[in-house]
């Protein structure tokens, strides 16, 4: 028996389809005329290693989207937990709600509220609200690019006590290149700048269809805080995932 035994690895995502495939950062793309009124997705990833190293990783994500006229509503929740030799080394929670109002053409308005709790970030919790203007710059069969930006507000509660309220300048982009009938590459980025620090996020993913319902996704996420609290373990987090997706 190998001294290091990967016990199991499971990744499952339920997706509503590409027309309303929700982005990590920004309002989802404008729905098509035949888009369902209500859709959702859920993702679960689990890894267990035993032997010389005993560790387990749990990643859970869920998202609901529904349409009312020109408005697209989105709710999202995420949880991540990593334990090594019985001690937790990562613990993150996120809840957010987003609204998108589409005008005629490529223009839209958006707004979102987000609650985050990251045990090792130096923050006890963070609450962010942002609103602004977005535009679908490119929308062809193979390429799609959307940009958005606007002002916001963030309230930080620190792990060692105290709090701070900050104004935020936000910008984000989403680019998708569909280079074949069976696969596409996607890059999402956002920047939230305050007078104390700048938080940047990036998600790069490659998705390949296995059949009409199943796809395989490889992704890498980066979150960077230019000036985190002194109690933070690091200013940059990296997360790599291999995920099996089921769509309906």
PDB file of C-alpha atoms in Angstrom:
ATOM      1  CA  UNK A   1       0.000   0.000   0.000  1.00  0.00           C
ATOM      2  CA  UNK A   2       1.420   3.436  -0.852  1.00  0.00           C
ATOM      3  CA  UNK A   3       2.476   5.454   2.168  1.00  0.00           C
ATOM      4  CA  UNK A   4       0.467   8.413   0.863  1.00  0.00           C
ATOM      5  CA  UNK A   5      -3.021   7.329  -0.142  1.00  0.00           C
ATOM      6  CA  UNK A   6      -5.421   9.713  -1.925  1.00  0.00           C
ATOM      7  CA  UNK A   7      -8.710   8.359  -0.556  1.00  0.00           C
ATOM      8  CA  UNK A   8     -11.155  10.212  -2.728  1.00  0.00           C
ATOM      9  CA  UNK A   9     -11.663  13.314  -4.821  1.00  0.00           C
ATOM     10  CA  UNK A  10     -15.115  14.426  -5.875  1.00  0.00           C
ATOM     11  CA  UNK A  11     -16.145  17.555  -7.791  1.00  0.00           C
ATOM     12  CA  UNK A  12     -19.702  18.081  -9.035  1.00  0.00           C
ATOM     13  CA  UNK A  13     -21.298  21.222 -10.449  1.00  0.00           C
ATOM     14  CA  UNK A  14     -24.902  21.695 -11.586  1.00  0.00           C
ATOM     15  CA  UNK A  15     -25.170  24.460 -14.171  1.00  0.00           C
ATOM     16  CA  UNK A  16     -28.112  26.104 -15.909  1.00  0.00           C
ATOM     17  CA  UNK A  17     -26.336  26.442 -19.256  1.00  0.00           C
ATOM     18  CA  UNK A  18     -24.090  29.001 -20.889  1.00  0.00           C
ATOM     19  CA  UNK A  19     -26.793  31.619 -21.441  1.00  0.00           C
ATOM     20  CA  UNK A  20     -26.932  32.327 -17.718  1.00  0.00           C
ATOM     21  CA  UNK A  21     -23.600  30.908 -16.591  1.00  0.00           C
ATOM     22  CA  UNK A  22     -22.954  33.291 -13.709  1.00  0.00           C
ATOM     23  CA  UNK A  23     -19.636  35.015 -13.249  1.00  0.00           C
ATOM     24  CA  UNK A  24     -17.748  35.014 -10.005  1.00  0.00           C
ATOM     25  CA  UNK A  25     -17.504  38.806  -9.736  1.00  0.00           C
ATOM     26  CA  UNK A  26     -19.935  40.644 -11.948  1.00  0.00           C
ATOM     27  CA  UNK A  27     -23.592  40.553 -12.988  1.00  0.00           C
ATOM     28  CA  UNK A  28     -24.362  37.558 -15.255  1.00  0.00           C
ATOM     29  CA  UNK A  29     -24.643  38.157 -19.019  1.00  0.00           C
ATOM     30  CA  UNK A  30     -27.858  39.388 -20.573  1.00  0.00           C
ATOM     31  CA  UNK A  31     -30.333  36.483 -20.797  1.00  0.00           C
ATOM     32  CA  UNK A  32     -31.415  35.157 -24.170  1.00  0.00           C
ATOM     33  CA  UNK A  33     -35.051  35.142 -25.249  1.00  0.00           C
ATOM     34  CA  UNK A  34     -35.327  31.407 -24.530  1.00  0.00           C
ATOM     35  CA  UNK A  35     -33.504  31.527 -21.158  1.00  0.00           C
ATOM     36  CA  UNK A  36     -35.345  29.811 -18.286  1.00  0.00           C
ATOM     37  CA  UNK A  37     -37.028  32.059 -15.732  1.00  0.00           C
ATOM     38  CA  UNK A  38     -35.372  30.196 -12.856  1.00  0.00           C
ATOM     39  CA  UNK A  39     -32.059  28.325 -12.833  1.00  0.00           C
ATOM     40  CA  UNK A  40     -29.349  27.306 -10.406  1.00  0.00           C
ATOM     41  CA  UNK A  41     -26.045  25.586  -9.838  1.00  0.00           C
ATOM     42  CA  UNK A  42     -24.275  23.761  -7.027  1.00  0.00           C
ATOM     43  CA  UNK A  43     -20.669  22.616  -6.687  1.00  0.00           C
ATOM     44  CA  UNK A  44     -19.059  20.231  -4.239  1.00  0.00           C
ATOM     45  CA  UNK A  45     -15.405  19.256  -4.045  1.00  0.00           C
ATOM     46  CA  UNK A  46     -13.794  16.960  -1.469  1.00  0.00           C
ATOM     47  CA  UNK A  47     -10.252  15.597  -1.096  1.00  0.00           C
ATOM     48  CA  UNK A  48      -8.968  13.247   1.638  1.00  0.00           C
ATOM     49  CA  UNK A  49      -5.296  12.261   1.980  1.00  0.00           C
ATOM     50  CA  UNK A  50      -4.025   9.735   4.542  1.00  0.00           C
ATOM     51  CA  UNK A  51      -0.625   8.246   5.248  1.00  0.00           C
ATOM     52  CA  UNK A  52       2.407  10.432   5.881  1.00  0.00           C
ATOM     53  CA  UNK A  53       0.067  13.424   5.539  1.00  0.00           C
ATOM     54  CA  UNK A  54      -3.486  13.507   6.889  1.00  0.00           C
ATOM     55  CA  UNK A  55      -5.529  16.262   5.312  1.00  0.00           C
ATOM     56  CA  UNK A  56      -8.954  16.949   3.914  1.00  0.00           C
ATOM     57  CA  UNK A  57     -10.376  19.747   1.787  1.00  0.00           C
ATOM     58  CA  UNK A  58     -14.048  20.647   1.354  1.00  0.00           C
ATOM     59  CA  UNK A  59     -15.307  23.197  -1.190  1.00  0.00           C
ATOM     60  CA  UNK A  60     -19.021  23.919  -1.612  1.00  0.00           C
ATOM     61  CA  UNK A  61     -20.633  26.499  -3.894  1.00  0.00           C
ATOM     62  CA  UNK A  62     -24.224  27.248  -4.871  1.00  0.00           C
ATOM     63  CA  UNK A  63     -25.942  29.879  -6.997  1.00  0.00           C
ATOM     64  CA  UNK A  64     -29.552  30.709  -7.885  1.00  0.00           C
ATOM     65  CA  UNK A  65     -30.684  32.997 -10.725  1.00  0.00           C
ATOM     66  CA  UNK A  66     -34.153  34.176 -11.710  1.00  0.00           C
ATOM     67  CA  UNK A  67     -35.569  36.717 -14.166  1.00  0.00           C
ATOM     68  CA  UNK A  68     -38.260  39.374 -13.792  1.00  0.00           C
ATOM     69  CA  UNK A  69     -38.558  41.530 -16.901  1.00  0.00           C
ATOM     70  CA  UNK A  70     -35.278  43.370 -17.514  1.00  0.00           C
ATOM     71  CA  UNK A  71     -33.927  42.402 -14.086  1.00  0.00           C
ATOM     72  CA  UNK A  72     -31.637  39.428 -13.418  1.00  0.00           C
ATOM     73  CA  UNK A  73     -31.387  38.406  -9.741  1.00  0.00           C
ATOM     74  CA  UNK A  74     -28.540  36.245  -8.430  1.00  0.00           C
ATOM     75  CA  UNK A  75     -27.827  34.713  -5.011  1.00  0.00           C
ATOM     76  CA  UNK A  76     -24.506  32.998  -4.292  1.00  0.00           C
ATOM     77  CA  UNK A  77     -22.986  31.104  -1.348  1.00  0.00           C
ATOM     78  CA  UNK A  78     -19.551  29.513  -0.889  1.00  0.00           C
ATOM     79  CA  UNK A  79     -17.711  27.618   1.841  1.00  0.00           C
ATOM     80  CA  UNK A  80     -14.127  26.315   1.934  1.00  0.00           C
ATOM     81  CA  UNK A  81     -12.438  24.322   4.677  1.00  0.00           C
ATOM     82  CA  UNK A  82      -8.966  22.769   4.741  1.00  0.00           C
ATOM     83  CA  UNK A  83      -7.693  20.677   7.666  1.00  0.00           C
ATOM     84  CA  UNK A  84      -4.208  19.200   8.046  1.00  0.00           C
ATOM     85  CA  UNK A  85      -3.336  16.696  10.790  1.00  0.00           C
ATOM     86  CA  UNK A  86      -6.507  17.637  12.642  1.00  0.00           C
ATOM     87  CA  UNK A  87      -5.871  21.395  12.553  1.00  0.00           C
ATOM     88  CA  UNK A  88      -7.797  23.809  10.311  1.00  0.00           C
ATOM     89  CA  UNK A  89      -5.522  25.716   7.925  1.00  0.00           C
ATOM     90  CA  UNK A  90      -8.192  27.470   5.819  1.00  0.00           C
ATOM     91  CA  UNK A  91     -11.802  28.393   6.540  1.00  0.00           C
ATOM     92  CA  UNK A  92     -13.777  30.769   4.306  1.00  0.00           C
ATOM     93  CA  UNK A  93     -17.455  31.678   3.919  1.00  0.00           C
ATOM     94  CA  UNK A  94     -19.196  33.960   1.421  1.00  0.00           C
ATOM     95  CA  UNK A  95     -22.783  35.119   0.807  1.00  0.00           C
ATOM     96  CA  UNK A  96     -23.758  37.595  -1.906  1.00  0.00           C
ATOM     97  CA  UNK A  97     -26.723  38.951  -3.836  1.00  0.00           C
ATOM     98  CA  UNK A  98     -26.590  40.711  -7.224  1.00  0.00           C
ATOM     99  CA  UNK A  99     -28.976  42.657  -9.447  1.00  0.00           C
ATOM    100  CA  UNK A 100     -28.596  43.479 -13.143  1.00  0.00           C
ATOM    101  CA  UNK A 101     -30.915  45.771 -15.107  1.00  0.00           C
ATOM    102  CA  UNK A 102     -30.540  45.595 -18.887  1.00  0.00           C
ATOM    103  CA  UNK A 103     -31.180  48.517 -21.229  1.00  0.00           C
ATOM    104  CA  UNK A 104     -31.626  48.159 -24.972  1.00  0.00           C
ATOM    105  CA  UNK A 105     -28.282  47.218 -26.477  1.00  0.00           C
ATOM    106  CA  UNK A 106     -25.120  46.257 -24.584  1.00  0.00           C
ATOM    107  CA  UNK A 107     -25.601  48.592 -21.579  1.00  0.00           C
ATOM    108  CA  UNK A 108     -26.686  47.602 -18.061  1.00  0.00           C
ATOM    109  CA  UNK A 109     -26.707  48.757 -14.460  1.00  0.00           C
ATOM    110  CA  UNK A 110     -25.666  46.479 -11.619  1.00  0.00           C
ATOM    111  CA  UNK A 111     -25.518  46.362  -7.837  1.00  0.00           C
ATOM    112  CA  UNK A 112     -24.399  43.765  -5.314  1.00  0.00           C
ATOM    113  CA  UNK A 113     -23.919  43.154  -1.609  1.00  0.00           C
ATOM    114  CA  UNK A 114     -21.388  40.628  -0.301  1.00  0.00           C
ATOM    115  CA  UNK A 115     -20.541  39.203   3.135  1.00  0.00           C
ATOM    116  CA  UNK A 116     -17.199  37.421   3.617  1.00  0.00           C
ATOM    117  CA  UNK A 117     -15.568  35.653   6.535  1.00  0.00           C
ATOM    118  CA  UNK A 118     -12.015  34.307   6.213  1.00  0.00           C
ATOM    119  CA  UNK A 119     -10.556  32.912   9.409  1.00  0.00           C
ATOM    120  CA  UNK A 120      -6.910  33.501   8.435  1.00  0.00           C
ATOM    121  CA  UNK A 121      -7.206  36.806   6.561  1.00  0.00           C
ATOM    122  CA  UNK A 122      -6.873  39.052   9.627  1.00  0.00           C
ATOM    123  CA  UNK A 123     -10.526  40.129   9.262  1.00  0.00           C
ATOM    124  CA  UNK A 124     -13.325  38.789  11.403  1.00  0.00           C
ATOM    125  CA  UNK A 125     -15.748  39.666   8.590  1.00  0.00           C
ATOM    126  CA  UNK A 126     -16.189  42.091   5.679  1.00  0.00           C
ATOM    127  CA  UNK A 127     -19.396  43.541   4.219  1.00  0.00           C
ATOM    128  CA  UNK A 128     -19.223  45.184   0.768  1.00  0.00           C
ATOM    129  CA  UNK A 129     -21.877  46.971  -1.314  1.00  0.00           C
ATOM    130  CA  UNK A 130     -21.143  48.207  -4.854  1.00  0.00           C
ATOM    131  CA  UNK A 131     -23.190  49.604  -7.738  1.00  0.00           C
ATOM    132  CA  UNK A 132     -22.382  50.950 -11.175  1.00  0.00           C
ATOM    133  CA  UNK A 133     -22.466  50.669 -14.950  1.00  0.00           C
ATOM    134  CA  UNK A 134     -21.531  47.764 -17.212  1.00  0.00           C
ATOM    135  CA  UNK A 135     -21.192  47.157 -20.931  1.00  0.00           C
ATOM    136  CA  UNK A 136     -20.927  44.045 -23.100  1.00  0.00           C
ATOM    137  CA  UNK A 137     -18.026  45.205 -25.278  1.00  0.00           C
ATOM    138  CA  UNK A 138     -17.719  42.096 -27.463  1.00  0.00           C
ATOM    139  CA  UNK A 139     -20.422  39.495 -28.058  1.00  0.00           C
ATOM    140  CA  UNK A 140     -19.720  37.211 -31.017  1.00  0.00           C
ATOM    141  CA  UNK A 141     -19.969  33.484 -31.484  1.00  0.00           C
ATOM    142  CA  UNK A 142     -16.413  32.842 -30.306  1.00  0.00           C
ATOM    143  CA  UNK A 143     -15.509  35.846 -28.143  1.00  0.00           C
ATOM    144  CA  UNK A 144     -17.369  37.631 -25.349  1.00  0.00           C
ATOM    145  CA  UNK A 145     -15.965  40.503 -23.257  1.00  0.00           C
ATOM    146  CA  UNK A 146     -17.813  42.463 -20.570  1.00  0.00           C
ATOM    147  CA  UNK A 147     -16.526  45.378 -18.467  1.00  0.00           C
ATOM    148  CA  UNK A 148     -18.076  47.108 -15.461  1.00  0.00           C
ATOM    149  CA  UNK A 149     -17.159  49.565 -12.739  1.00  0.00           C
ATOM    150  CA  UNK A 150     -18.535  51.816 -10.055  1.00  0.00           C
ATOM    151  CA  UNK A 151     -18.252  53.127  -6.481  1.00  0.00           C
ATOM    152  CA  UNK A 152     -19.041  51.258  -3.300  1.00  0.00           C
ATOM    153  CA  UNK A 153     -18.639  50.923   0.440  1.00  0.00           C
ATOM    154  CA  UNK A 154     -16.901  48.327   2.623  1.00  0.00           C
ATOM    155  CA  UNK A 155     -17.112  47.719   6.374  1.00  0.00           C
ATOM    156  CA  UNK A 156     -14.243  45.717   7.912  1.00  0.00           C
ATOM    157  CA  UNK A 157     -14.260  44.088  11.329  1.00  0.00           C
ATOM    158  CA  UNK A 158     -10.791  42.984  12.416  1.00  0.00           C
ATOM    159  CA  UNK A 159      -9.845  39.726  14.076  1.00  0.00           C
ATOM    160  CA  UNK A 160      -8.068  41.467  16.960  1.00  0.00           C
ATOM    161  CA  UNK A 161     -10.932  43.947  17.522  1.00  0.00           C
ATOM    162  CA  UNK A 162     -11.900  47.269  15.988  1.00  0.00           C
ATOM    163  CA  UNK A 163     -13.491  48.110  12.662  1.00  0.00           C
ATOM    164  CA  UNK A 164     -13.120  50.419   9.681  1.00  0.00           C
ATOM    165  CA  UNK A 165     -15.450  51.838   7.006  1.00  0.00           C
ATOM    166  CA  UNK A 166     -14.008  52.567   3.576  1.00  0.00           C
ATOM    167  CA  UNK A 167     -15.072  53.929   0.215  1.00  0.00           C
ATOM    168  CA  UNK A 168     -14.384  51.561  -2.700  1.00  0.00           C
ATOM    169  CA  UNK A 169     -13.657  52.035  -6.401  1.00  0.00           C
ATOM    170  CA  UNK A 170     -14.514  48.818  -8.253  1.00  0.00           C
ATOM    171  CA  UNK A 171     -13.760  47.511 -11.756  1.00  0.00           C
ATOM    172  CA  UNK A 172     -14.114  44.057 -13.313  1.00  0.00           C
ATOM    173  CA  UNK A 173     -13.886  42.196 -16.593  1.00  0.00           C
ATOM    174  CA  UNK A 174     -14.973  38.841 -17.935  1.00  0.00           C
ATOM    175  CA  UNK A 175     -13.593  37.338 -21.155  1.00  0.00           C
ATOM    176  CA  UNK A 176     -14.617  34.037 -22.727  1.00  0.00           C
ATOM    177  CA  UNK A 177     -13.043  32.459 -25.815  1.00  0.00           C
ATOM    178  CA  UNK A 178     -14.997  29.545 -27.261  1.00  0.00           C
ATOM    179  CA  UNK A 179     -12.309  28.003 -29.461  1.00  0.00           C
ATOM    180  CA  UNK A 180     -14.244  24.844 -30.399  1.00  0.00           C
ATOM    181  CA  UNK A 181     -17.703  23.337 -30.139  1.00  0.00           C
ATOM    182  CA  UNK A 182     -16.534  21.376 -27.097  1.00  0.00           C
ATOM    183  CA  UNK A 183     -14.326  23.708 -25.053  1.00  0.00           C
ATOM    184  CA  UNK A 184     -13.829  27.302 -23.939  1.00  0.00           C
ATOM    185  CA  UNK A 185     -11.345  29.393 -21.969  1.00  0.00           C
ATOM    186  CA  UNK A 186     -12.544  32.012 -19.487  1.00  0.00           C
ATOM    187  CA  UNK A 187     -10.738  34.777 -17.581  1.00  0.00           C
ATOM    188  CA  UNK A 188     -12.432  36.847 -14.865  1.00  0.00           C
ATOM    189  CA  UNK A 189     -10.777  39.653 -12.901  1.00  0.00           C
ATOM    190  CA  UNK A 190     -11.849  42.340 -10.444  1.00  0.00           C
ATOM    191  CA  UNK A 191     -10.145  45.122  -8.472  1.00  0.00           C
ATOM    192  CA  UNK A 192     -11.556  46.843  -5.369  1.00  0.00           C
ATOM    193  CA  UNK A 193      -9.407  49.832  -4.358  1.00  0.00           C
ATOM    194  CA  UNK A 194      -9.619  51.813  -1.110  1.00  0.00           C
ATOM    195  CA  UNK A 195      -7.281  54.366   0.492  1.00  0.00           C
ATOM    196  CA  UNK A 196      -6.002  51.594   2.839  1.00  0.00           C
ATOM    197  CA  UNK A 197      -5.489  48.664   0.445  1.00  0.00           C
ATOM    198  CA  UNK A 198      -6.430  47.115  -2.887  1.00  0.00           C
ATOM    199  CA  UNK A 199      -8.064  43.697  -3.246  1.00  0.00           C
ATOM    200  CA  UNK A 200      -7.690  41.970  -6.611  1.00  0.00           C
ATOM    201  CA  UNK A 201      -9.264  38.676  -7.648  1.00  0.00           C
ATOM    202  CA  UNK A 202      -8.708  36.453 -10.671  1.00  0.00           C
ATOM    203  CA  UNK A 203     -10.291  33.222 -11.889  1.00  0.00           C
ATOM    204  CA  UNK A 204      -8.867  31.400 -14.921  1.00  0.00           C
ATOM    205  CA  UNK A 205     -10.716  28.327 -16.165  1.00  0.00           C
ATOM    206  CA  UNK A 206     -10.703  25.828 -19.017  1.00  0.00           C
ATOM    207  CA  UNK A 207     -13.889  23.850 -19.658  1.00  0.00           C
ATOM    208  CA  UNK A 208     -14.160  20.853 -21.983  1.00  0.00           C
ATOM    209  CA  UNK A 209     -17.342  18.948 -22.826  1.00  0.00           C
ATOM    210  CA  UNK A 210     -17.341  15.207 -22.228  1.00  0.00           C
ATOM    211  CA  UNK A 211     -20.844  14.723 -23.663  1.00  0.00           C
ATOM    212  CA  UNK A 212     -24.066  16.698 -24.034  1.00  0.00           C
ATOM    213  CA  UNK A 213     -24.484  16.982 -20.248  1.00  0.00           C
ATOM    214  CA  UNK A 214     -21.063  16.480 -18.631  1.00  0.00           C
ATOM    215  CA  UNK A 215     -17.994  18.734 -18.802  1.00  0.00           C
ATOM    216  CA  UNK A 216     -14.600  18.824 -17.112  1.00  0.00           C
ATOM    217  CA  UNK A 217     -13.298  22.129 -15.728  1.00  0.00           C
ATOM    218  CA  UNK A 218      -9.802  23.119 -14.602  1.00  0.00           C
ATOM    219  CA  UNK A 219      -9.617  26.409 -12.699  1.00  0.00           C
ATOM    220  CA  UNK A 220      -7.197  28.531 -10.710  1.00  0.00           C
ATOM    221  CA  UNK A 221      -8.301  31.330  -8.371  1.00  0.00           C
ATOM    222  CA  UNK A 222      -6.113  34.101  -6.924  1.00  0.00           C
ATOM    223  CA  UNK A 223      -7.084  36.634  -4.257  1.00  0.00           C
ATOM    224  CA  UNK A 224      -4.534  39.329  -3.314  1.00  0.00           C
ATOM    225  CA  UNK A 225      -4.735  42.016  -0.620  1.00  0.00           C
ATOM    226  CA  UNK A 226      -2.030  44.666  -1.032  1.00  0.00           C
ATOM    227  CA  UNK A 227      -1.983  45.534   2.694  1.00  0.00           C
ATOM    228  CA  UNK A 228      -3.774  42.996   4.904  1.00  0.00           C
ATOM    229  CA  UNK A 229      -4.007  43.274   8.716  1.00  0.00           C
ATOM    230  CA  UNK A 230      -0.886  42.274  10.634  1.00  0.00           C
ATOM    231  CA  UNK A 231      -2.630  39.139  11.932  1.00  0.00           C
ATOM    232  CA  UNK A 232      -3.138  37.771   8.384  1.00  0.00           C
ATOM    233  CA  UNK A 233      -1.180  34.648   7.450  1.00  0.00           C
ATOM    234  CA  UNK A 234      -0.458  35.904   3.910  1.00  0.00           C
ATOM    235  CA  UNK A 235      -1.581  38.559   1.457  1.00  0.00           C
ATOM    236  CA  UNK A 236      -2.256  36.154  -1.455  1.00  0.00           C
ATOM    237  CA  UNK A 237      -4.433  33.021  -1.634  1.00  0.00           C
ATOM    238  CA  UNK A 238      -4.254  30.492  -4.484  1.00  0.00           C
ATOM    239  CA  UNK A 239      -6.882  27.802  -5.110  1.00  0.00           C
ATOM    240  CA  UNK A 240      -6.744  25.199  -7.896  1.00  0.00           C
ATOM    241  CA  UNK A 241      -9.733  22.982  -8.707  1.00  0.00           C
ATOM    242  CA  UNK A 242     -10.584  20.069 -10.996  1.00  0.00           C
ATOM    243  CA  UNK A 243     -14.355  19.886 -11.320  1.00  0.00           C
ATOM    244  CA  UNK A 244     -16.915  17.697 -13.050  1.00  0.00           C
ATOM    245  CA  UNK A 245     -19.884  19.738 -14.302  1.00  0.00           C
ATOM    246  CA  UNK A 246     -23.423  18.623 -15.048  1.00  0.00           C
ATOM    247  CA  UNK A 247     -25.670  21.006 -16.992  1.00  0.00           C
ATOM    248  CA  UNK A 248     -29.395  21.175 -17.669  1.00  0.00           C
TER     249      UNK A 248
END
